mmCIF file of C-alpha atoms in Angstrom:
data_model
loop_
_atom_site.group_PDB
_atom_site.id
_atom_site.type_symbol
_atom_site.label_atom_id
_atom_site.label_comp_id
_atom_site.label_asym_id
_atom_site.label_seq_id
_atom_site.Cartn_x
_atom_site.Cartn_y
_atom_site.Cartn_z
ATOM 1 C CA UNK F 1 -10.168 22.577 33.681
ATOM 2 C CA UNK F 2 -11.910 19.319 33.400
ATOM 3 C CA UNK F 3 -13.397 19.801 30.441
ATOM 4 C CA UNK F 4 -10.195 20.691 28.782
ATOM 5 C CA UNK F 5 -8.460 17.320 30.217
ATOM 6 C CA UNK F 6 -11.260 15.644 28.763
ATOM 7 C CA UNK F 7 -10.672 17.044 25.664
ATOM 8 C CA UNK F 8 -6.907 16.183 25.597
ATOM 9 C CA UNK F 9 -7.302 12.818 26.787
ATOM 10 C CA UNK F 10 -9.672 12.556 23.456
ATOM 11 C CA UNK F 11 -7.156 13.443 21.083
ATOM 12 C CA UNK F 12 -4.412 11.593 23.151
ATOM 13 C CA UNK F 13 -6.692 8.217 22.370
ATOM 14 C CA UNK F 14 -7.621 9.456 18.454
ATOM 15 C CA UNK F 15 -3.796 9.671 17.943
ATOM 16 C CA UNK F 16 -2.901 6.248 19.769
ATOM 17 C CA UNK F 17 -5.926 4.932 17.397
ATOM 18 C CA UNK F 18 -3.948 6.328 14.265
ATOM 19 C CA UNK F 19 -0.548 5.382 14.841
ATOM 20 C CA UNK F 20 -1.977 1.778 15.840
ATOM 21 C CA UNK F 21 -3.503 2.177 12.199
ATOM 22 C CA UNK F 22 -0.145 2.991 10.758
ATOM 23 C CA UNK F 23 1.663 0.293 11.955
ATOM 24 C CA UNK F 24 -1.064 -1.923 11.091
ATOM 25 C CA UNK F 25 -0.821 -0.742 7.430
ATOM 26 C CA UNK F 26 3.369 -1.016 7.420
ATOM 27 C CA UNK F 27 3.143 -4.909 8.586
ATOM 28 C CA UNK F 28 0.299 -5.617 5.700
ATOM 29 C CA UNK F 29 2.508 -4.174 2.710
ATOM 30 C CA UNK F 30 2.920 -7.523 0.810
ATOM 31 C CA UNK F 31 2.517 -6.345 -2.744
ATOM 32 C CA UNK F 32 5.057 -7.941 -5.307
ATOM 33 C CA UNK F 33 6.997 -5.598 -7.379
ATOM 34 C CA UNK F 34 9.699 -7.777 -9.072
ATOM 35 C CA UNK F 35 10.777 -4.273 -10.266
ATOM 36 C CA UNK F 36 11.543 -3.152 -6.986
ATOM 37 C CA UNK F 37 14.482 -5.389 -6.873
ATOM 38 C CA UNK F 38 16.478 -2.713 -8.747
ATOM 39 C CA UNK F 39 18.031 0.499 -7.264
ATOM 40 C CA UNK F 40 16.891 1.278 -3.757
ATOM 41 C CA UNK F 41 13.443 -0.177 -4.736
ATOM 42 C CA UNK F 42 10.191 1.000 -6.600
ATOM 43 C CA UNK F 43 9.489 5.053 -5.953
ATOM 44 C CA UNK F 44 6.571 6.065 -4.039
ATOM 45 C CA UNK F 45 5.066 9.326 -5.114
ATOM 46 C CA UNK F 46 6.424 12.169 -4.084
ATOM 47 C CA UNK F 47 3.008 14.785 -3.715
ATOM 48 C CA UNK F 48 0.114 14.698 -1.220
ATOM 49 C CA UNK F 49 -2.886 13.298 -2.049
ATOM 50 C CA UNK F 50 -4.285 16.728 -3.372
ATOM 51 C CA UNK F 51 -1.548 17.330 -5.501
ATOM 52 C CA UNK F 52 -2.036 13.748 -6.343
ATOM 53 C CA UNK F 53 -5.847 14.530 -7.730
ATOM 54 C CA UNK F 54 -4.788 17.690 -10.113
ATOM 55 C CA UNK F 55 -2.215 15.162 -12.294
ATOM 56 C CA UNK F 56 0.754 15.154 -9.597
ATOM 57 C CA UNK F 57 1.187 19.364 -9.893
ATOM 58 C CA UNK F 58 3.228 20.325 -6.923
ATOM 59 C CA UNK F 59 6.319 22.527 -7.634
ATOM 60 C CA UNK F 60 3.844 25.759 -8.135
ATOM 61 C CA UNK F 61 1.099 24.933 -5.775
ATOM 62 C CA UNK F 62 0.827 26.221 -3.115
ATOM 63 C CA UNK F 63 -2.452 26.513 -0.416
ATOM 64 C CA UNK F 64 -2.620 28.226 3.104
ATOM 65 C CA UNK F 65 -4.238 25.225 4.639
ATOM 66 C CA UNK F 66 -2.426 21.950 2.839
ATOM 67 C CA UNK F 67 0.780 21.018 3.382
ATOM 68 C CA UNK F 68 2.806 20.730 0.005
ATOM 69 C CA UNK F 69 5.747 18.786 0.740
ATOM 70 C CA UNK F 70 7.024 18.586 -2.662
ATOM 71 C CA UNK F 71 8.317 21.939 -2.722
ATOM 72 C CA UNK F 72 9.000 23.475 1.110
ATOM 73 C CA UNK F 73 8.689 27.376 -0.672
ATOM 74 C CA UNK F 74 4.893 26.746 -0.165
ATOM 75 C CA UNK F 75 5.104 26.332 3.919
ATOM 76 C CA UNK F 76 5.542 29.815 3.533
ATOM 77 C CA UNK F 77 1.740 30.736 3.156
ATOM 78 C CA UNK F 78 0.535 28.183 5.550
ATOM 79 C CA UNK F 79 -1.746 30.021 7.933
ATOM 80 C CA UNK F 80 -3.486 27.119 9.577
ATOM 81 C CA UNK F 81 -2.292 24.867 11.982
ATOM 82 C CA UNK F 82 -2.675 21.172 9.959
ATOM 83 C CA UNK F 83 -2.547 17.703 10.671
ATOM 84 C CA UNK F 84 -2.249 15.957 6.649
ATOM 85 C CA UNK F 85 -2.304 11.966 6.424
ATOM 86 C CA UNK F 86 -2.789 10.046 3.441
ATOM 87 C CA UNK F 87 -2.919 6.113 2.907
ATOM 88 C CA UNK F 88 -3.559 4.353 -0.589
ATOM 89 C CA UNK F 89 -4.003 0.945 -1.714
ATOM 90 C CA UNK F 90 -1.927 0.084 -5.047
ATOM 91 C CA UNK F 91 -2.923 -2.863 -7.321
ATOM 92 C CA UNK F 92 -0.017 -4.541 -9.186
ATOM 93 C CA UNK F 93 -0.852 -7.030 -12.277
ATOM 94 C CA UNK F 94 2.109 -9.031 -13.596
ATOM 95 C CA UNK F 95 1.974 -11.036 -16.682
ATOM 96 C CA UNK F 96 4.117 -13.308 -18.062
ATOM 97 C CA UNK F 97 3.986 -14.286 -21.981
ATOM 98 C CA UNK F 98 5.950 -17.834 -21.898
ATOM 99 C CA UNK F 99 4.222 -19.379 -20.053
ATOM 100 C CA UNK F 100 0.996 -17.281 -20.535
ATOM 101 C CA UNK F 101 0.169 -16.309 -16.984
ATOM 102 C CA UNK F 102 -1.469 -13.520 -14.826
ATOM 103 C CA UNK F 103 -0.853 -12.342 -10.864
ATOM 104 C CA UNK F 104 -2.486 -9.527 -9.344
ATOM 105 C CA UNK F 105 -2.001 -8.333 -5.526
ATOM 106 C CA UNK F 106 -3.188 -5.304 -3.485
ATOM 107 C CA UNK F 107 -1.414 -3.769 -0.549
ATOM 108 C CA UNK F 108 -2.380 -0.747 1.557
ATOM 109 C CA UNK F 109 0.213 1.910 1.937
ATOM 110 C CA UNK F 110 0.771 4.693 4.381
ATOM 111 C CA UNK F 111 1.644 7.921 1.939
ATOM 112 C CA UNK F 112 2.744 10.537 4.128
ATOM 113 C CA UNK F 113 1.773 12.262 7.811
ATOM 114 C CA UNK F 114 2.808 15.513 8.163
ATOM 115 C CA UNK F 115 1.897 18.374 10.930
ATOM 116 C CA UNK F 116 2.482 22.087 10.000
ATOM 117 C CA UNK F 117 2.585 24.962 11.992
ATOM 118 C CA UNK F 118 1.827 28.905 10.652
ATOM 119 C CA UNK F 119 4.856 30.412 13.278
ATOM 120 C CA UNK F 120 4.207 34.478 12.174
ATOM 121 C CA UNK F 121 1.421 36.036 9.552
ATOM 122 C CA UNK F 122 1.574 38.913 8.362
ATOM 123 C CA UNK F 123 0.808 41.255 5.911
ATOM 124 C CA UNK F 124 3.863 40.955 3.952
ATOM 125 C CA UNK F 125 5.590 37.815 5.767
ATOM 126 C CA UNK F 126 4.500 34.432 6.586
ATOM 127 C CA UNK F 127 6.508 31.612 8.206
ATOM 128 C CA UNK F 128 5.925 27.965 8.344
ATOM 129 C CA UNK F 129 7.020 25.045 9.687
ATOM 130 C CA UNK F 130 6.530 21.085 9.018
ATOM 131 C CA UNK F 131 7.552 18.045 10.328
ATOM 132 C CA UNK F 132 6.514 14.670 8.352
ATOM 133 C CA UNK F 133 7.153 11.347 7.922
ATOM 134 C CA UNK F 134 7.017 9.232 4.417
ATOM 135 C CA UNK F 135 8.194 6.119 2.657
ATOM 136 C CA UNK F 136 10.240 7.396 -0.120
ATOM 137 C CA UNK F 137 10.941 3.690 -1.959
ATOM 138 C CA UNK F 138 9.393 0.542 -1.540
ATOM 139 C CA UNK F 139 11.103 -3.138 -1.678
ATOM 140 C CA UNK F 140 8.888 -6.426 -2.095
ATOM 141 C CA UNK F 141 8.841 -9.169 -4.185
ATOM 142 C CA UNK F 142 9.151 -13.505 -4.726
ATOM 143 C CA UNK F 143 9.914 -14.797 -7.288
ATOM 144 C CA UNK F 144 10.342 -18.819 -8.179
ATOM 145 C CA UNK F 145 11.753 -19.923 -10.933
ATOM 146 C CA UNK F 146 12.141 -23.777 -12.473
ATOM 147 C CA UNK F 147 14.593 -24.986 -14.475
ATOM 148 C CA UNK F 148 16.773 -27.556 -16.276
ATOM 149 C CA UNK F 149 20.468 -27.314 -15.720
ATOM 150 C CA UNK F 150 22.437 -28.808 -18.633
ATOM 151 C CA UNK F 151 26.651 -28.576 -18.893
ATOM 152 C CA UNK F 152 29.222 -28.734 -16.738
ATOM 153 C CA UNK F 153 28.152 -32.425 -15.780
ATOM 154 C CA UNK F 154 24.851 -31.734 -14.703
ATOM 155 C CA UNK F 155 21.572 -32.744 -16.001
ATOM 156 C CA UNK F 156 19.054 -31.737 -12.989
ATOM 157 C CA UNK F 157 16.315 -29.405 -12.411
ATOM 158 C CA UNK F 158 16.665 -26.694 -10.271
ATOM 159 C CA UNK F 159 14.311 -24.201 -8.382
ATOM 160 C CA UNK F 160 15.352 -20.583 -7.123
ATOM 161 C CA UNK F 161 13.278 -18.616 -4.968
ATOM 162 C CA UNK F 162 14.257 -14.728 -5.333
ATOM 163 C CA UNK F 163 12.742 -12.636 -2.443
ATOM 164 C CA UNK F 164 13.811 -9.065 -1.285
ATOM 165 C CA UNK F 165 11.496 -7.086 0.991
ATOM 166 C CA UNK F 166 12.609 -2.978 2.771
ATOM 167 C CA UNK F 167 12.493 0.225 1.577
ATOM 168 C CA UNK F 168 13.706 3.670 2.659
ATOM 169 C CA UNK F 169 11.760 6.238 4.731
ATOM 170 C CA UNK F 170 12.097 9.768 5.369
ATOM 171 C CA UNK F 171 11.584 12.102 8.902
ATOM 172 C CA UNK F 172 12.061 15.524 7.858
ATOM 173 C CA UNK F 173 11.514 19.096 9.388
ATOM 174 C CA UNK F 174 11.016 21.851 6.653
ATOM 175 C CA UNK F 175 10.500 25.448 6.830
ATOM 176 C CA UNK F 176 9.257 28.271 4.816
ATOM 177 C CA UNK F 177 9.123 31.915 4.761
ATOM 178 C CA UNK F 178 7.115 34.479 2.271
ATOM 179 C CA UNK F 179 8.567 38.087 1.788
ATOM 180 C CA UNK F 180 6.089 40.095 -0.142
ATOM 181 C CA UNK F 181 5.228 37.937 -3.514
ATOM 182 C CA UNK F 182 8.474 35.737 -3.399
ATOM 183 C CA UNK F 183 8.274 32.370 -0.879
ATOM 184 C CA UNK F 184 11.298 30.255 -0.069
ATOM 185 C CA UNK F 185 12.059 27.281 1.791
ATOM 186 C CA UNK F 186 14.106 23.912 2.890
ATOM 187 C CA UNK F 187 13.617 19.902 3.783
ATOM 188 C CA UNK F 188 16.242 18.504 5.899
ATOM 189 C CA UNK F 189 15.330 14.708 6.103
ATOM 190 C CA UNK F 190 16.721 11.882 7.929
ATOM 191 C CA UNK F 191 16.924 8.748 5.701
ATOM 192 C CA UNK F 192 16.268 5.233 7.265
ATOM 193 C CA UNK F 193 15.995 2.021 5.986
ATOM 194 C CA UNK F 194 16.718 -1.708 4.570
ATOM 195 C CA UNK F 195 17.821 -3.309 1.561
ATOM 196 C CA UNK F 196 17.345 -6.958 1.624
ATOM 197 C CA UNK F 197 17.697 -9.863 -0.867
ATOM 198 C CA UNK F 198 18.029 -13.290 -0.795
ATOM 199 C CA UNK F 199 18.120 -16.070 -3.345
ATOM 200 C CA UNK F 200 17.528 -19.371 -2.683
ATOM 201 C CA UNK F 201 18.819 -22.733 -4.735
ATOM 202 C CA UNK F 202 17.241 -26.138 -4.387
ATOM 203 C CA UNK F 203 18.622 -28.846 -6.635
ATOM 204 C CA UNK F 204 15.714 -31.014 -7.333
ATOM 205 C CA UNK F 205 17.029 -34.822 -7.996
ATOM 206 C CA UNK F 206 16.306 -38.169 -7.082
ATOM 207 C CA UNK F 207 19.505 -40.225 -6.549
ATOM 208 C CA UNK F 208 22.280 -37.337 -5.886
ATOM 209 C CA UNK F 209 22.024 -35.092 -2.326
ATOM 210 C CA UNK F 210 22.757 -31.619 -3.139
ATOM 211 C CA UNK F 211 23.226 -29.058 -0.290
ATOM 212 C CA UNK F 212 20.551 -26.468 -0.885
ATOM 213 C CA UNK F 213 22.385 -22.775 -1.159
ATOM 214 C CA UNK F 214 20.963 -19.609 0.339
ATOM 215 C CA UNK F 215 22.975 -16.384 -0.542
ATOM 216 C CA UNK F 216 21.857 -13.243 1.254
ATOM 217 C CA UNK F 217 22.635 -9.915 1.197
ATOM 218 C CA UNK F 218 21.028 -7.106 4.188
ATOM 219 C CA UNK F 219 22.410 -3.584 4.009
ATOM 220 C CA UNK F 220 20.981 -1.090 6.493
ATOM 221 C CA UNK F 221 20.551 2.663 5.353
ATOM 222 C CA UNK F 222 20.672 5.639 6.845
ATOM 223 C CA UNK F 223 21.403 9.297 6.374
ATOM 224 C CA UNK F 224 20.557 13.185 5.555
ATOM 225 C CA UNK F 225 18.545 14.621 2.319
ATOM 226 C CA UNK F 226 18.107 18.098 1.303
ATOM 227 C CA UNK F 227 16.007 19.769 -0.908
ATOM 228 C CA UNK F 228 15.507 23.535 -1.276
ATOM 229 C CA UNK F 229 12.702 25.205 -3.021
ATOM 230 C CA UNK F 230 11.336 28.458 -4.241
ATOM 231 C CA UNK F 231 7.850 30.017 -5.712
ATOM 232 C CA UNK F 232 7.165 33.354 -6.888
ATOM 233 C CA UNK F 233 3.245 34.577 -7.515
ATOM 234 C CA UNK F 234 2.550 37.557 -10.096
ATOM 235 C CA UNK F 235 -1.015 38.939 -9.778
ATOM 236 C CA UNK F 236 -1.898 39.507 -13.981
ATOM 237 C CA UNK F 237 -5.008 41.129 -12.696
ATOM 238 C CA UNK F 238 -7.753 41.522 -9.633
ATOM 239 C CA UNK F 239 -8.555 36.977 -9.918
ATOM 240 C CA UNK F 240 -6.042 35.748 -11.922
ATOM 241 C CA UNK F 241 -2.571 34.824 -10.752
ATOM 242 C CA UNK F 242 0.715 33.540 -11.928
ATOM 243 C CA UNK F 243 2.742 31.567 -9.635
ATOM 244 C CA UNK F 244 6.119 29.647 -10.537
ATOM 245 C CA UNK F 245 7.852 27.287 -8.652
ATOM 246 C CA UNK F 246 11.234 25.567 -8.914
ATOM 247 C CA UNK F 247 12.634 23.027 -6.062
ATOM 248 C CA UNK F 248 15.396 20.459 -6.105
ATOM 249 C CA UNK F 249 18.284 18.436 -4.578
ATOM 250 C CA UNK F 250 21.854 17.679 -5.524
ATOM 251 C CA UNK F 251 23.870 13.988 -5.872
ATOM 252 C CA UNK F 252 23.930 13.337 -1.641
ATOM 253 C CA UNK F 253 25.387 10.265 0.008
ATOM 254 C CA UNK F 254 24.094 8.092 2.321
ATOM 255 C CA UNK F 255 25.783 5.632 4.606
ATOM 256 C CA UNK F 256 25.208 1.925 4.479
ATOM 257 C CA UNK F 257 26.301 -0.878 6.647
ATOM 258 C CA UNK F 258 26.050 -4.745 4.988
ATOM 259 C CA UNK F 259 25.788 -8.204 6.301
ATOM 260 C CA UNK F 260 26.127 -10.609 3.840
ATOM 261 C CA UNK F 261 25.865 -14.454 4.432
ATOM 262 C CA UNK F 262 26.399 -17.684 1.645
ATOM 263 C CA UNK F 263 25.903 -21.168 3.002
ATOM 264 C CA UNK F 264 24.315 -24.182 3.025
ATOM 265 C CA UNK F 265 20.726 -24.956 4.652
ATOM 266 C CA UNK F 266 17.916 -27.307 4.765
ATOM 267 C CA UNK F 267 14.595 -27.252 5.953
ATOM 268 C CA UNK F 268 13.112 -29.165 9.258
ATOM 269 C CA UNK F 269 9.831 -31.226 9.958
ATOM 270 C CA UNK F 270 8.261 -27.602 10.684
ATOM 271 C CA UNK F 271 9.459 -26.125 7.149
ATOM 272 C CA UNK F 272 11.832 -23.691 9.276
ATOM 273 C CA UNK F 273 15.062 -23.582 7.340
ATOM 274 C CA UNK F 274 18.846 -24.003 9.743
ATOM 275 C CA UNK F 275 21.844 -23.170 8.262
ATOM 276 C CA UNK F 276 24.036 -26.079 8.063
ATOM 277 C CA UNK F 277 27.416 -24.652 7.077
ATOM 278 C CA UNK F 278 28.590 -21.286 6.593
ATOM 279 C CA UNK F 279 30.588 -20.755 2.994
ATOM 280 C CA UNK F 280 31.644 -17.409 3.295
ATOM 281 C CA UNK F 281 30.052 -14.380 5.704
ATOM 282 C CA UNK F 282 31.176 -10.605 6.210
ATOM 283 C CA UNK F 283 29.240 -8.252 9.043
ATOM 284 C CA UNK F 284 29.314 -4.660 9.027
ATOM 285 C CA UNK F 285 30.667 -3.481 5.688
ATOM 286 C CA UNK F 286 30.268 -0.298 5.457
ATOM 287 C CA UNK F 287 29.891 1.552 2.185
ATOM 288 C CA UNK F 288 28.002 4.757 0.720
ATOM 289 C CA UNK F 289 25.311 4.932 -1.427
ATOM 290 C CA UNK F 290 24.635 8.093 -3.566
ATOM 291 C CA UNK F 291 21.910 9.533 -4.291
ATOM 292 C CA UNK F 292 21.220 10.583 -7.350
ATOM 293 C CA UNK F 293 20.277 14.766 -7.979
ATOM 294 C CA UNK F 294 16.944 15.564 -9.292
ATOM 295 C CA UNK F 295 15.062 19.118 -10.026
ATOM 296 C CA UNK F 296 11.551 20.194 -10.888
ATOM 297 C CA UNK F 297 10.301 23.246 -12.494
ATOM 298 C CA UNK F 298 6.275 24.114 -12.569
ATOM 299 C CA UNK F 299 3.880 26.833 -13.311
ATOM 300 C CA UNK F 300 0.449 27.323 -12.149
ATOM 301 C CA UNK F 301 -2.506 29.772 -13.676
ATOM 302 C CA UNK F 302 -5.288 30.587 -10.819
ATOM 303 C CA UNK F 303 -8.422 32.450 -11.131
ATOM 304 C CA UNK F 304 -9.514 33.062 -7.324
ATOM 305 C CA UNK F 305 -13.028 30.548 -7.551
ATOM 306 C CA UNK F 306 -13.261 29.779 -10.724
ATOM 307 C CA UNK F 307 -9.917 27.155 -12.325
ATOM 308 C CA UNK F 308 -6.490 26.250 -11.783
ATOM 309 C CA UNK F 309 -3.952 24.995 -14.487
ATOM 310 C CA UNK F 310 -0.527 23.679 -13.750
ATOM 311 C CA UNK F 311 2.201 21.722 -15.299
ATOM 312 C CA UNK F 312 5.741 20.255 -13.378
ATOM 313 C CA UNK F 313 8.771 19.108 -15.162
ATOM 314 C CA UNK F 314 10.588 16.258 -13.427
ATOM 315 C CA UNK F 315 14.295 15.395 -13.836
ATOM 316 C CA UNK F 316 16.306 12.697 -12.285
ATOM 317 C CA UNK F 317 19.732 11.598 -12.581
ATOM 318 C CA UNK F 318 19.557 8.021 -11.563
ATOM 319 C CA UNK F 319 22.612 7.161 -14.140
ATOM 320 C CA UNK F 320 24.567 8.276 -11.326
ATOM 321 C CA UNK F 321 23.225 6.200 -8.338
ATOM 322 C CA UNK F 322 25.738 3.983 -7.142
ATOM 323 C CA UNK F 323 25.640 1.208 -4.537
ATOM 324 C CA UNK F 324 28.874 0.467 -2.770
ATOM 325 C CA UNK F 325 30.362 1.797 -5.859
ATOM 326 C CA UNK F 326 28.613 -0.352 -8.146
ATOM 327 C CA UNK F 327 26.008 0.458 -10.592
ATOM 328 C CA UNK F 328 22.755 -1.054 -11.168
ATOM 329 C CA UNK F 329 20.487 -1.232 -14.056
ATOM 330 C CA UNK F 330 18.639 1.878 -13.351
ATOM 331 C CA UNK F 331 18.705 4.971 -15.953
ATOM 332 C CA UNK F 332 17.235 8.565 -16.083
ATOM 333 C CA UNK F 333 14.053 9.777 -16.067
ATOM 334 C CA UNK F 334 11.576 12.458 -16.229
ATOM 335 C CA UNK F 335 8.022 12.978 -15.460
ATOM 336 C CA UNK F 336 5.666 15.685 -17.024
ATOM 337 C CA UNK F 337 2.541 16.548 -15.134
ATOM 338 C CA UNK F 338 -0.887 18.807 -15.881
#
């Protein structure tokens, strides 16, 4: 009995050791995307870091000790009980071509944690489930820009910082469940998140006072995502296999709530900005934000021990993504793995 309390208390501290490490990594994501300022942000991948190292295959795959979360059909030949975390560090280089310039960051980034659990094998049925967490979209970037003002009655130079940081993240529970060579199998996710942007305006002159502006806009996310999947494996002969995979969600809506603030500010001995007066301000607008649908088809070609080939079609609608009803310069796209 001691023994095993030793042994729990062991894992207890491993896991307080890794979640310190996630939140570690979550507070150091500084990279600066000036394309994530569009839509809900820029789109994290959406496979495991295995699927990640055979050219993003994921709709076909599936493995009885890996947890592919692209397509819930594969829980359904999970006979292992897993624990499947995966961090990356991305490196962004932005260059500019008037004037000729070059930035480059780094940022760590937490890519999934998932836990599955094999809940009956069989001979002829398997059933899994998995519960996981991931970032689905990621917002961060600053931007200043300098310039000359000239019209209107004004001849000044102006500087505008542009800064937006969030992102959306996804808790989900999935399922699967293998009947003879046909799998099957559902994500329901619960979306959370933020959507922040501000712009700053700073008149820069010598014998006029300008107030300097600040304009901000916060919109907190939240909602449900599904996506349903399904695989089917055809033995060609005693090592080789055929198994074809299809998974996908429809347009869903999710539920926003939006502060947004424009006044007037300036900046103390500290640098710490106050507000000074308050031009116009609105709390709790509420508002949906749809999703846009997206699909995935895949085949993979296995000899037991010897190779693997696969290729996934990717389809999303994002010409239909919507913000409290407005559009946003975002179009559709398409991926093609192998």
């Amino acid at each position: 009995m001691q023994s095993a309390r030793l042994i729990m208390l062991k894992r207890i501290n491993v896991l307080a050791v890794f979640l310190f490490g996630l939140g570690t990594l979550v507070n150091g994501q500084t990279i600066n995307s000036p394309y994530s300022r569009y839509g809900l942000g820029d789109i994290l991948p959406a496979q495991n870091i295995l699927n990640r190292g055979m050219g993003g295959i994921g709709t076909a795959y599936a493995d009885y000790q890996s947890i592919n979360f692209r397509n819930p059909a594969s829980y359904g030949v999970l006979q292992t009980v897993t624990l499947d975390f995966g961090v990356e560090v991305d490196n962004l280089t932005i260059r500019s071509t008037n004037p000729v310039n070059k930035f480059s960051n780094s940022s760590p980034i937490i890519s999934y944690i998932n836990i599955g659990l094999p809940l009956a094998i069989r001979k002829k049925k398997v059933w899994g489930l998995v519960f996981g967490l991931r970032p689905m979209t990621r917002i961060n970037y600053k931007i200043l820009r300098s310039e000359r003002l000239n019209g209107g009655g004004l001849n000044d130079s102006v500087a505008t910082l542009f800064e937006g940081n969030g992102g959306i993240q996804q808790a989900y529970v999935g399922t699967g469940v293998r009947i003879g060579r046909f799998t099957a199998g559902v994500n329901v996710g619960y979306v959370f998140g933020s959507k922040d942007y501000n712009t700053r305006r700073i008149f820069l002159n010598d014998t006029v006072a300008y107030y300097k502006a600040n304009y901000e806009t916060k919109t907190n996310i939240n909602g449900l995502l599904l996506n349903a999947g399904a695989q089917y494996i055809a033995q060609l002969n005693k090592t080789m296999f055929l198994r074809l995979g299809v998974q996908g969600n429809w347009q869903q809506t999710l539920r926003g709530s939006r502060n947004v603030k424009r006044e007037t500010f300036d900046y103390d001995a500290n640098s710490a900005s106050f507000k000074i007066d308050s031009v116009f301000s609105s709390a709790e607008e509420k508002g949906d934000i749809i999703m846009p649908a997206s699909y995935s088809f895949g085949a993979v070609l296995e000899k037991s021990g010897k190779f693997l080939v696969g290729i996934d079609y990717t389809a999303s609608k994002w010409s239909d993504y919507k913000f409290y009803n407005e559009t946003d310069q975002v179009q559709d796209s398409w991926e093609l793995h192998l």
